[in-house]
Short mmCIF file of C-alpha atoms in Angstrom, two decimals:
data_model
loop_
_atom_site.label_atom_id
_atom_site.label_comp_id
_atom_site.label_asym_id
_atom_site.label_seq_id
_atom_site.Cartn_x
_atom_site.Cartn_y
_atom_site.Cartn_z
CA ARG A 1 80.34 6.46 71.23
CA LYS A 2 78.33 6.78 74.34
CA GLU A 3 76.30 10.03 74.42
CA VAL A 4 78.17 11.89 77.41
CA GLU A 5 81.17 9.95 78.72
CA GLN A 6 83.42 11.23 81.71
CA ASP A 7 86.39 10.18 83.59
CA PRO A 8 84.71 7.47 85.78
CA GLY A 9 87.17 8.72 89.13
CA PRO A 10 87.21 8.41 91.76
CA PHE A 11 89.69 11.31 92.08
CA ASN A 12 91.25 11.58 95.66
CA VAL A 13 93.36 14.83 96.02
CA PRO A 14 94.60 16.74 99.01
CA GLU A 15 93.48 20.14 99.70
CA GLY A 16 94.92 22.87 97.68
CA ALA A 17 95.55 20.72 94.61
CA THR A 18 94.37 21.43 91.03
CA VAL A 19 91.98 18.83 89.52
CA ALA A 20 90.77 17.92 85.86
CA PHE A 21 87.69 16.24 84.73
CA ASN A 22 87.20 15.53 81.35
CA CYS A 23 83.95 14.65 79.20
CA THR A 24 82.91 13.81 75.82
CA TYR A 25 79.65 14.31 73.86
CA SER A 26 78.50 12.78 71.01
CA ASN A 27 75.84 15.59 69.94
CA SER A 28 77.70 17.82 67.56
CA ALA A 29 74.43 19.77 67.43
CA SER A 30 74.48 21.02 70.97
CA GLN A 31 75.56 24.45 71.58
CA SER A 32 75.70 24.74 75.40
CA PHE A 33 76.77 22.53 78.22
CA PHE A 34 76.62 22.34 81.72
CA TRP A 35 78.75 21.28 84.84
CA TYR A 36 76.34 20.30 87.58
CA ARG A 37 77.60 19.24 90.96
CA GLN A 38 75.81 16.68 93.01
CA ASP A 39 76.42 15.88 96.66
CA CYS A 40 75.62 12.43 98.00
CA ARG A 41 71.73 11.89 97.91
CA LYS A 42 71.23 15.43 96.91
CA GLU A 43 69.87 17.10 93.57
CA PRO A 44 72.10 17.97 90.85
CA LYS A 45 73.05 22.01 91.21
CA LEU A 46 74.54 23.79 88.47
CA LEU A 47 77.96 25.00 88.64
CA MET A 48 78.95 26.17 85.51
CA SER A 49 77.38 27.02 82.01
CA VAL A 50 79.50 27.02 79.01
CA TYR A 51 78.44 28.49 75.66
CA SER A 52 81.48 29.34 73.92
CA SER A 53 84.94 28.30 74.07
CA GLY A 54 85.17 28.52 77.86
CA ASN A 55 83.85 30.01 81.14
CA GLU A 56 85.78 30.83 84.27
CA ASP A 57 84.41 31.61 88.24
CA GLY A 58 86.53 32.00 90.61
CA ARG A 59 88.60 28.75 90.93
CA PHE A 60 86.51 27.29 88.32
CA THR A 61 87.51 26.91 84.67
CA ALA A 62 85.43 25.29 82.23
CA GLN A 63 86.52 24.67 78.43
CA LEU A 64 84.86 23.65 75.34
CA ASN A 65 86.41 22.01 72.41
CA ARG A 66 83.65 21.98 69.74
CA ALA A 67 86.08 20.40 67.10
CA SER A 68 86.94 17.04 69.45
CA GLN A 69 83.48 17.47 71.28
CA TYR A 70 85.11 17.70 74.42
CA ILE A 71 84.39 19.76 77.69
CA SER A 72 86.73 20.01 80.50
CA LEU A 73 86.44 21.50 84.24
CA LEU A 74 89.25 22.70 86.05
CA ILE A 75 89.14 23.36 90.01
CA ARG A 76 92.05 25.00 91.61
CA ASP A 77 93.08 25.20 95.26
CA SER A 78 90.52 22.42 95.91
CA LYS A 79 88.65 22.61 99.18
CA LEU A 80 87.23 20.05 101.47
CA SER A 81 83.74 21.53 100.48
CA ASP A 82 84.71 20.55 96.63
CA SER A 83 84.22 16.90 97.73
CA ALA A 84 81.01 15.83 95.47
CA THR A 85 80.17 14.20 92.20
CA TYR A 86 80.67 16.33 89.07
CA LEU A 87 77.92 15.75 86.28
CA CYS A 88 78.62 16.78 82.57
CA VAL A 89 75.47 17.68 81.06
CA VAL A 90 74.72 18.15 77.32
CA PRO A 91 71.61 19.67 76.26
CA PRO A 92 69.98 18.86 73.00
CA GLY A 93 71.16 20.52 70.01
CA GLY A 94 67.64 22.39 69.20
CA SER A 95 64.30 23.20 70.82
CA GLN A 96 63.46 19.62 71.38
CA GLY A 97 65.00 16.78 73.16
CA ASN A 98 66.29 16.50 76.65
CA LEU A 99 69.28 16.88 79.07
CA ILE A 100 71.79 14.21 78.70
CA PHE A 101 73.90 13.31 81.91
CA GLY A 102 77.03 11.83 81.93
CA LYS A 103 77.49 9.33 85.05
CA GLY A 104 79.58 11.74 86.96
CA THR A 105 83.00 11.97 88.29
CA LYS A 106 83.46 11.72 91.99
CA LEU A 107 86.04 14.07 93.95
CA SER A 108 86.90 13.49 97.15
CA VAL A 109 89.29 16.18 98.76
CA LYS A 110 91.25 15.30 101.68
CA PRO A 111 93.11 17.49 104.73
CA GLU B 1 66.47 32.96 95.56
CA PRO B 2 63.19 30.87 94.34
CA GLU B 3 63.65 27.23 94.36
CA VAL B 4 61.93 24.39 93.19
CA THR B 5 60.14 22.33 96.00
CA GLN B 6 59.09 18.73 96.11
CA THR B 7 57.03 16.48 98.41
CA PRO B 8 57.12 14.09 99.91
CA SER B 9 60.81 13.97 100.51
CA HIS B 10 60.27 10.19 100.99
CA GLN B 11 57.68 7.78 100.08
CA VAL B 12 57.66 4.27 100.97
CA THR B 13 54.67 1.96 98.97
CA GLN B 14 54.10 -1.59 98.29
CA MET B 15 54.42 -2.92 94.92
CA GLY B 16 51.37 -2.62 93.02
CA GLN B 17 50.28 0.72 94.70
CA GLU B 18 49.71 4.37 92.99
CA VAL B 19 51.90 7.13 94.12
CA ILE B 20 51.72 10.74 93.22
CA LEU B 21 54.77 12.75 93.83
CA ARG B 22 54.37 16.52 93.80
CA CYS B 23 56.51 19.48 92.87
CA VAL B 24 56.35 23.61 92.73
CA PRO B 25 58.53 24.60 89.90
CA ILE B 26 59.93 28.04 90.28
CA SER B 27 56.74 30.42 89.62
CA ASN B 28 58.13 32.32 86.37
CA HIS B 29 59.45 29.14 84.55
CA LEU B 30 57.50 27.87 81.95
CA TYR B 31 59.23 24.38 81.21
CA PHE B 32 58.77 21.50 83.88
CA TYR B 33 60.48 18.16 83.93
CA TRP B 34 60.80 14.74 85.93
CA TYR B 35 63.83 12.88 86.26
CA ARG B 36 64.96 10.01 88.05
CA GLN B 37 68.22 8.62 89.37
CA ILE B 38 68.19 4.79 90.46
CA LEU B 39 70.95 4.31 93.30
CA GLY B 40 74.40 4.65 91.79
CA GLN B 41 73.38 5.37 88.57
CA LYS B 42 73.11 8.39 86.39
CA VAL B 43 70.22 10.98 86.20
CA GLU B 44 67.89 9.77 83.55
CA PHE B 45 65.41 12.17 81.66
CA LEU B 46 61.51 10.83 82.18
CA VAL B 47 59.38 13.66 80.74
CA SER B 48 59.05 17.20 79.70
CA PHE B 49 56.42 19.46 79.99
CA TYR B 50 55.25 22.94 78.61
CA ASN B 51 51.79 24.74 77.96
CA ASN B 52 50.05 22.33 79.50
CA GLU B 53 51.00 18.99 77.50
CA ILE B 54 53.97 16.63 77.11
CA SER B 55 56.56 18.15 74.91
CA GLU B 56 58.84 14.97 74.97
CA LYS B 57 59.08 11.89 76.80
CA SER B 58 61.76 8.95 77.37
CA GLU B 59 61.11 4.97 76.97
CA ILE B 60 60.91 4.77 80.71
CA PHE B 61 57.92 7.03 80.73
CA ASP B 62 55.38 4.24 79.62
CA ASP B 63 51.77 3.99 80.42
CA GLN B 64 52.25 3.67 83.94
CA PHE B 65 53.46 7.08 84.42
CA SER B 66 51.44 10.41 83.93
CA VAL B 67 51.91 13.76 84.51
CA GLU B 68 49.77 16.75 85.39
CA ARG B 69 49.81 20.46 86.44
CA PRO B 70 46.25 20.41 88.10
CA ASP B 71 46.41 24.00 89.36
CA GLY B 72 48.67 27.05 88.68
CA SER B 73 51.51 26.00 90.79
CA ASN B 74 51.59 22.39 91.50
CA PHE B 75 53.43 19.57 88.92
CA THR B 76 52.87 16.11 89.60
CA LEU B 77 54.16 12.62 88.34
CA LYS B 78 52.06 9.60 89.11
CA ILE B 79 52.95 6.00 88.87
CA ARG B 80 49.76 4.00 88.51
CA SER B 81 51.08 0.49 89.60
CA THR B 82 54.78 0.46 91.12
CA LYS B 83 57.14 -1.81 90.35
CA LEU B 84 60.18 -2.74 92.47
CA GLU B 85 62.54 -1.26 89.74
CA ASP B 86 60.58 1.91 90.30
CA SER B 87 62.39 2.60 93.29
CA ALA B 88 64.78 5.80 92.69
CA MET B 89 65.29 9.25 93.46
CA TYR B 90 63.12 11.37 91.47
CA PHE B 91 64.14 14.98 90.81
CA CYS B 92 61.81 17.68 89.35
CA ALA B 93 63.11 20.61 87.44
CA SER B 94 62.11 23.84 85.58
CA SER B 95 63.53 26.19 83.43
CA GLU B 96 62.70 29.44 81.99
CA GLN B 97 63.09 28.77 78.64
CA GLY B 98 63.42 25.49 76.99
CA PRO B 99 65.38 22.62 77.70
CA ALA B 100 68.69 23.74 76.47
CA GLU B 101 68.46 26.40 79.05
CA THR B 102 69.59 26.08 82.73
CA GLN B 103 67.29 23.82 84.52
CA TYR B 104 66.70 23.97 88.16
CA PHE B 105 66.12 20.82 90.24
CA GLY B 106 64.19 20.26 93.43
CA PRO B 107 65.39 18.07 96.36
CA GLY B 108 64.12 15.02 95.27
CA THR B 109 61.67 12.51 96.41
CA ARG B 110 63.09 9.15 97.58
CA LEU B 111 60.57 6.33 96.11
CA LEU B 112 61.28 2.82 97.78
CA VAL B 113 58.88 0.32 96.39
CA LEU B 114 58.69 -3.12 98.72
#
């Protein structure tokens, strides 16, 4: 299994739609996970951290299933400004190691 | 809100030339990182730095690369003899705690090797 695997996308959705992205990871020792957002030719910016079974922040909900090594990101009532690439990022399992990035899922929200 | 800054934003160089990319991490952060992203590909880890030494590096970070913290604020990445395949966006990041904690990214330097 690849270290971090994401839906390839692109996802093209209308404004107001609900959209979900999936991510699977191979390092069972990882304890926390991140969703970053990356706009075209810009730096990744932290969207959400996931430390337990899930996290919710406004329209965004992240869920974690450790048994299946699976993370999801749900965006409700999508806005035009949500158009970006969403990166699933898995840290190392301990104090050593480095962030492993997925290839990202591109979202395009249309009016 | 404190942020990571990087200079220059763009760098064009000839193959074989040396380049130095500069970063100013967030002031109270202790861990610093360099990543690269080739156009259309995923973000790849290069190196992490803590307590004035490299703590981890990837296979990409070969002898052509080096990092330095020359003073209390700057963190640099040097590529000694650039190759065409070094063309990429280079991101600096920093974190307050170790690599498993939230890392904050700078805006990147776009390097083009001709």
